[in-house]
Amino acid sequence: MKENKELLEVKNLGITFFTDQGALPAVQEVDFKIYEGETLGVVGESGCGKSMTALSLMQLIPTPPGKITSGEIIYKGEDLLKKSQDEIQQIRGKEISMIFQEPMTSLNPVITVGKQIMESILIHDEVSKEDASRRALEMIKLVGIPMPEKVFASYPHQLSGGMRQRIMIAMALSCQPSLLICDEPTTALDVTIQAQILRLINKMKHEMNSSVLLITHDMGVISEMADNVIVMYAGKIVEYTAVKNLFKNPLHPYTLGLMASIPDIDSDDEEELEVIPGSVPMLYELPKGCFFAPRCKYAKEICHNECPSMIDKGENHLVRCWKYDKEHGKEWEDE
Amino acid sequence: MENDVLLKVEHLKKYYSIKTSSLKKATSYVKAVDDISFEVKVGETFGVVGESGCGKSTMGKSVIRLIEPTSGKIFLDGEDFTALKGKDLVKAREKIKLIFQDPYASLNPRMTVKDIIGEPIDISKKYPTKQQRDERIVEVMKQVGLNLDYMYRYPHEFSGGQRQRIGIARAIALQPKLIICDEPVSALDVSIQAKIINLLKQLQKDLGIAYIFISHDLSVVKHIADRVVVMYLGNVMEMADKKDLFKNPSHPYTQALLDAVPKISEERIDDKDVLSGDVPSPANPPKGCCFCTRCPKAMEICHSIKPELIEIEPGHQCACHLFTNQK
């Protein structure tokens, strides 16, 4: 499964929002790689910067106020941030495409869904309208929609939420992208429909041999879909590892806290859920030092003063926490 | 046993008529809630689960008569709640309160926290003097863990979790016996969700409040509820004690729901049994059992005759032909 060939590398990405409250760092020091055929999961609570990271890959950050202030996004050996808008247009939708959370608001309500799928094919490939419409119909069949001819001529409001999300997937995959970004693709859907859509994303990934960047707040979805996982908190990556490792051996206190606060459907435990004290800091009041330190039960003096960098724990496991630092980690050893 | 029952709902129905023109007679009905009966005991949590459009919110709102039920009876504390009017209804509603899903939309943006919590107190005149009223507000704010400095702030200044606390404070201000929680944690992040769930459990322990807990999230319901009802297209599919339901789910729909929940485990999405098809439109439900179009175990009879809700074990009811046949 893992061919270990890099498709995309993000280096030291920083996104800042320039607002009345000053320059707010929405994303800082984000590094990651996506390999060919891999599903990379990004998990975190609202406001942790996971959607912004995804939008930056396609340069869809609302500008102003947002701006990519640092870093490189290297896709197939070329830095996307150095490309002109026209060049990006060629990549967006063809090489990298995206599925959004709310399929109702991301489809055009006054154009039939068939035409909307044709649109992206016509922009990127030099084909006749007949060919484009044939391909669009094929895509609708491929994503498992019953009565594709009828759906082709339907408007978004005539379809259910699950159907709309299938249309979004058909549209995103119509040009056979190498990378599919899914931003909370199933959050607005019911559980039984969610399972259908997740399975469809997985099936299409295998058929088209693309990579998937899956953004979600649901640890269960990550567990079922991802190969590797990034955990984000307040704009920074706090942990990166293979999915099995994350659930077997989570290292960062935030990851631990997050998992403890989810009620487990398989256990009969009726005890109180563990909670992380406090709340996610606002971007204009980010603490000095480690962003999680004020809420962390393991925090020591150094955590409040200096932000740790990503520490390599081996076996493809990176964590941003002083506890695992070679020198400073000794302070925690007695506990 | 009879004294334990706080709320008794009998054959509750809510039909919405579909009209082609406002002057014509209704051509058909959307059966949002179709003949539901249940009881809620003092101090227990009654969970209601189902997918969107299954009628769980309509059911919750019909119980408190924010939506007037089409037919059926509701008894609150032995009193016929459906027959009440005017002042008597306002008085009876002191015992039964509602918490909404969206903490952003359910608080008046132009009222301070103090006035939001004080509003039900003013209406009931339970704490007549200003001093008593203020004391009660302070007491309630302490109970839900709101900082007293926030008393004169407006809802927009709060985060989602804090707002939900304000909504809870408003609900418990008059010491109700029953609170209907309509998806109270769905709009919140997981770490905040845990705090609100813990708060609801704590309040139940301290004040002996019963909850009707409506949610689409099975793991949350499993954590908080004592008894659970599973709904689909306005019908009850299965009703049982929580332990029974989760250990021994009998209805194929309940089983499918439990399978579909994403879990942290070794299981990958490709290994799962996934239910096919969409939820049918409630305006045009299938004939026979409403789940027959998606049911992996559907038989011939399921497409023609609607199964009755029968007791398959003591306290465990299920509406499925798999069990009617046995009898």
XYZ file of C-alpha atoms in Angstrom, chain B:
327
model
C -44.714 1.646 40.768
C -47.448 3.917 39.473
C -46.188 6.783 41.633
C -42.803 6.689 39.966
C -44.190 7.731 36.633
C -43.573 11.393 35.970
C -44.634 11.628 32.369
C -46.915 9.313 30.505
C -47.408 9.695 26.784
C -50.174 7.745 25.108
C -50.589 7.334 21.359
C -48.962 10.648 20.529
C -49.376 11.626 16.881
C -48.306 14.658 14.925
C -49.381 14.807 11.285
C -48.599 17.699 8.998
C -50.995 18.095 6.115
C -49.723 18.570 2.586
C -51.962 20.868 0.591
C -51.764 21.730 -3.057
C -53.498 25.024 -2.330
C -54.349 26.726 0.946
C -58.054 26.555 0.166
C -58.165 22.894 -0.701
C -58.360 19.932 1.587
C -55.183 18.157 2.515
C -54.158 15.623 -0.088
C -51.849 13.647 2.157
C -50.037 13.808 5.459
C -46.470 13.741 6.681
C -46.602 11.505 9.694
C -43.812 13.138 11.672
C -44.722 11.226 14.821
C -46.926 8.230 14.358
C -48.475 6.731 17.460
C -45.855 6.782 20.174
C -46.442 5.735 23.771
C -43.888 5.789 26.553
C -43.348 6.633 30.193
C -40.629 8.605 31.918
C -39.996 7.868 35.567
C -38.914 10.359 38.209
C -35.213 11.135 37.976
C -34.406 8.916 35.011
C -32.937 9.744 31.631
C -34.945 8.640 28.645
C -32.837 8.648 25.495
C -34.307 9.140 22.040
C -32.108 8.241 19.064
C -32.636 8.263 15.336
C -31.425 9.835 12.133
C -32.549 13.242 10.934
C -36.169 13.351 9.916
C -37.159 10.469 12.181
C -39.404 12.732 14.255
C -37.406 12.829 17.452
C -37.407 16.622 17.786
C -41.082 16.861 16.827
C -41.789 14.321 19.519
C -39.879 16.378 22.108
C -41.625 19.592 21.184
C -45.052 17.916 21.108
C -44.568 16.673 24.649
C -44.202 20.230 25.946
C -46.874 21.367 23.439
C -44.683 23.849 21.615
C -46.045 21.928 18.666
C -49.661 21.015 19.286
C -50.012 17.230 18.847
C -52.600 15.987 16.367
C -53.893 13.441 18.817
C -52.825 11.503 21.864
C -52.676 12.171 25.567
C -49.849 13.424 27.770
C -50.032 13.026 31.530
C -47.606 15.014 33.634
C -47.558 14.074 37.305
C -50.942 12.421 36.874
C -52.463 15.555 35.380
C -53.776 15.622 31.818
C -51.317 18.035 30.221
C -53.066 17.980 26.833
C -56.304 19.394 28.283
C -54.697 22.428 29.923
C -55.223 25.946 28.647
C -54.075 29.487 29.389
C -52.796 30.084 32.912
C -53.005 26.434 33.884
C -50.763 25.513 30.978
C -48.210 28.174 31.909
C -48.289 26.882 35.482
C -47.833 23.272 34.402
C -44.946 24.210 32.130
C -42.952 25.209 35.195
C -42.391 21.504 35.686
C -41.148 20.795 32.213
C -38.446 22.716 30.388
C -36.503 22.538 27.168
C -32.831 22.890 26.227
C -32.133 23.483 22.554
C -29.459 22.284 20.208
C -28.138 25.559 18.948
C -26.937 27.713 21.836
C -26.399 30.556 19.372
C -29.999 30.759 18.237
C -31.817 29.991 21.467
C -30.694 32.972 23.557
C -32.043 36.469 22.969
C -29.030 38.532 21.833
C -30.403 41.704 23.408
C -30.881 40.335 26.905
C -28.219 40.030 29.575
C -27.473 36.656 31.124
C -29.256 37.762 34.265
C -32.445 38.608 32.410
C -32.320 35.443 30.325
C -32.185 33.307 33.459
C -34.643 35.613 35.242
C -37.313 35.484 32.523
C -38.983 32.225 33.572
C -38.817 33.409 37.193
C -40.647 36.621 36.284
C -43.326 34.735 34.403
C -43.960 32.280 37.218
C -43.862 34.879 40.035
C -42.376 32.136 42.187
C -39.810 34.488 43.681
C -41.852 37.691 44.041
C -39.388 40.201 45.493
C -36.422 41.499 43.558
C -34.069 40.235 46.234
C -35.453 36.708 46.078
C -35.261 36.751 42.308
C -31.630 37.870 42.303
C -30.698 35.327 44.924
C -32.226 32.583 42.855
C -30.354 33.717 39.743
C -27.067 33.675 41.635
C -27.831 30.232 43.012
C -28.635 28.826 39.585
C -25.557 30.354 37.998
C -23.418 28.716 40.653
C -25.096 25.383 40.029
C -24.231 25.363 36.349
C -20.721 26.689 36.915
C -21.106 30.150 35.432
C -18.858 32.862 36.775
C -21.005 35.461 38.588
C -19.090 38.261 36.859
C -20.850 37.275 33.669
C -24.251 38.310 34.985
C -24.498 41.518 32.994
C -22.949 40.256 29.794
C -24.705 39.464 26.533
C -24.835 36.044 24.815
C -22.487 36.978 21.956
C -19.656 37.358 24.449
C -19.698 33.669 25.288
C -18.366 30.512 23.701
C -20.714 27.693 22.660
C -20.185 25.709 25.853
C -20.806 28.732 28.075
C -23.953 29.573 26.149
C -25.236 26.082 26.625
C -24.659 26.566 30.359
C -26.810 29.702 30.241
C -29.534 27.701 28.497
C -29.308 25.039 31.185
C -29.434 27.669 33.941
C -32.601 29.093 32.405
C -34.117 25.627 32.265
C -33.445 24.754 35.906
C -34.355 28.162 37.365
C -37.839 26.995 38.399
C -36.797 23.547 39.659
C -38.515 21.573 36.908
C -39.126 17.868 37.212
C -38.408 17.122 33.587
C -36.090 18.703 31.046
C -36.297 17.880 27.371
C -32.795 18.131 25.951
C -32.955 18.416 22.181
C -29.451 17.579 20.891
C -27.836 19.657 23.658
C -24.248 18.730 22.788
C -24.312 18.221 19.016
C -23.058 21.696 18.210
C -20.123 21.489 20.619
C -16.537 20.273 20.321
C -15.771 16.970 22.005
C -13.879 18.383 24.973
C -16.713 20.843 25.693
C -19.321 18.194 25.028
C -17.837 16.128 27.859
C -18.148 19.062 30.259
C -21.818 19.633 29.438
C -22.630 15.939 29.752
C -20.953 15.835 33.150
C -22.895 18.940 34.205
C -26.225 17.422 33.157
C -25.434 14.249 35.086
C -24.400 16.224 38.165
C -27.597 18.297 38.101
C -29.640 15.143 37.824
C -27.914 13.705 40.866
C -28.360 16.897 42.908
C -31.846 17.934 41.864
C -33.497 14.680 40.802
C -34.493 15.979 37.391
C -35.652 13.552 34.723
C -34.393 14.078 31.171
C -35.729 13.237 27.771
C -32.408 13.214 25.961
C -32.752 13.518 22.201
C -29.623 12.837 20.195
C -28.364 11.268 17.012
C -25.115 10.302 18.721
C -25.402 6.769 20.052
C -22.271 6.888 22.173
C -23.508 9.971 24.018
C -26.919 8.402 24.590
C -25.295 5.235 25.806
C -23.300 7.227 28.298
C -26.146 9.264 29.741
C -29.452 7.402 29.314
C -31.209 4.798 31.460
C -33.730 3.736 28.874
C -33.551 4.283 25.136
C -36.050 4.443 22.301
C -34.937 4.121 18.681
C -37.076 5.964 16.142
C -37.272 5.740 12.360
C -39.649 7.729 10.156
C -41.883 8.708 13.051
C -42.220 5.175 14.382
C -40.755 3.458 17.410
C -38.513 0.634 16.262
C -37.197 -0.532 19.579
C -37.455 0.516 23.195
C -35.482 -1.018 26.051
C -33.230 -0.484 29.011
C -29.926 0.895 27.870
C -27.940 -2.190 28.811
C -30.370 -4.457 27.009
C -30.474 -2.325 23.926
C -26.756 -1.969 23.454
C -25.872 -5.522 24.452
C -28.711 -7.190 22.658
C -30.036 -4.953 19.880
C -32.942 -6.805 18.314
C -34.269 -4.628 15.545
C -32.244 -4.753 12.307
C -32.281 -0.953 12.214
C -30.796 -0.653 15.703
C -28.137 -3.163 14.734
C -27.317 -1.219 11.585
C -27.121 2.052 13.507
C -24.750 0.561 16.050
C -22.574 -0.877 13.295
C -22.413 2.413 11.444
C -21.046 4.498 14.331
C -17.362 5.198 13.662
C -15.375 3.509 16.391
C -11.825 3.685 17.539
C -10.784 0.127 16.824
C -8.877 -2.066 14.441
C -11.851 -2.172 12.129
C -11.474 -0.236 8.872
C -14.284 1.186 6.832
C -13.979 -1.512 4.173
C -14.575 -4.269 6.751
C -17.911 -2.875 7.826
C -21.436 -3.829 6.888
C -22.931 -0.649 5.554
C -26.639 -0.072 5.208
C -27.514 0.869 1.649
C -30.051 3.414 0.455
C -31.423 6.635 1.860
C -34.050 7.357 4.470
C -37.348 7.435 2.514
C -39.309 10.663 2.421
C -41.719 10.849 5.364
C -44.371 12.193 2.959
C -44.261 8.932 1.078
C -43.190 6.184 3.472
C -42.968 2.592 2.236
C -45.919 0.301 2.737
C -45.687 -2.209 5.538
C -42.670 -1.813 7.804
C -41.141 1.618 7.193
C -37.634 0.138 7.314
C -38.278 -2.629 4.767
C -36.638 -0.758 1.863
C -33.230 -0.821 3.563
C -33.543 -3.833 5.823
C -31.065 -6.646 5.146
C -33.462 -9.163 6.680
C -36.672 -8.027 4.978
C -39.200 -10.756 4.266
C -42.295 -10.767 2.097
C -44.600 -9.864 4.947
C -42.554 -6.742 5.755
C -43.585 -5.093 2.499
C -47.296 -5.435 3.169
C -48.057 -5.427 6.891
C -46.769 -2.951 9.426
C -45.312 -4.768 12.446
C -46.740 -4.023 15.898
C -44.536 -2.977 18.779
C -44.412 -6.088 20.937
C -42.614 -7.055 24.090
C -39.934 -9.581 23.217
C -38.489 -9.696 26.714
C -39.680 -7.984 29.877
C -39.093 -4.263 29.341
C -37.733 -4.738 25.829
C -40.093 -3.791 23.025
C -39.406 -4.191 19.337
C -41.435 -3.619 16.171
C -40.240 -6.252 13.742
C -41.791 -9.246 11.986
C -38.809 -11.367 12.958
C -40.368 -11.469 16.406
C -44.073 -11.452 15.548
C -43.535 -14.763 13.797
C -42.159 -16.389 16.909
C -45.343 -15.618 18.770
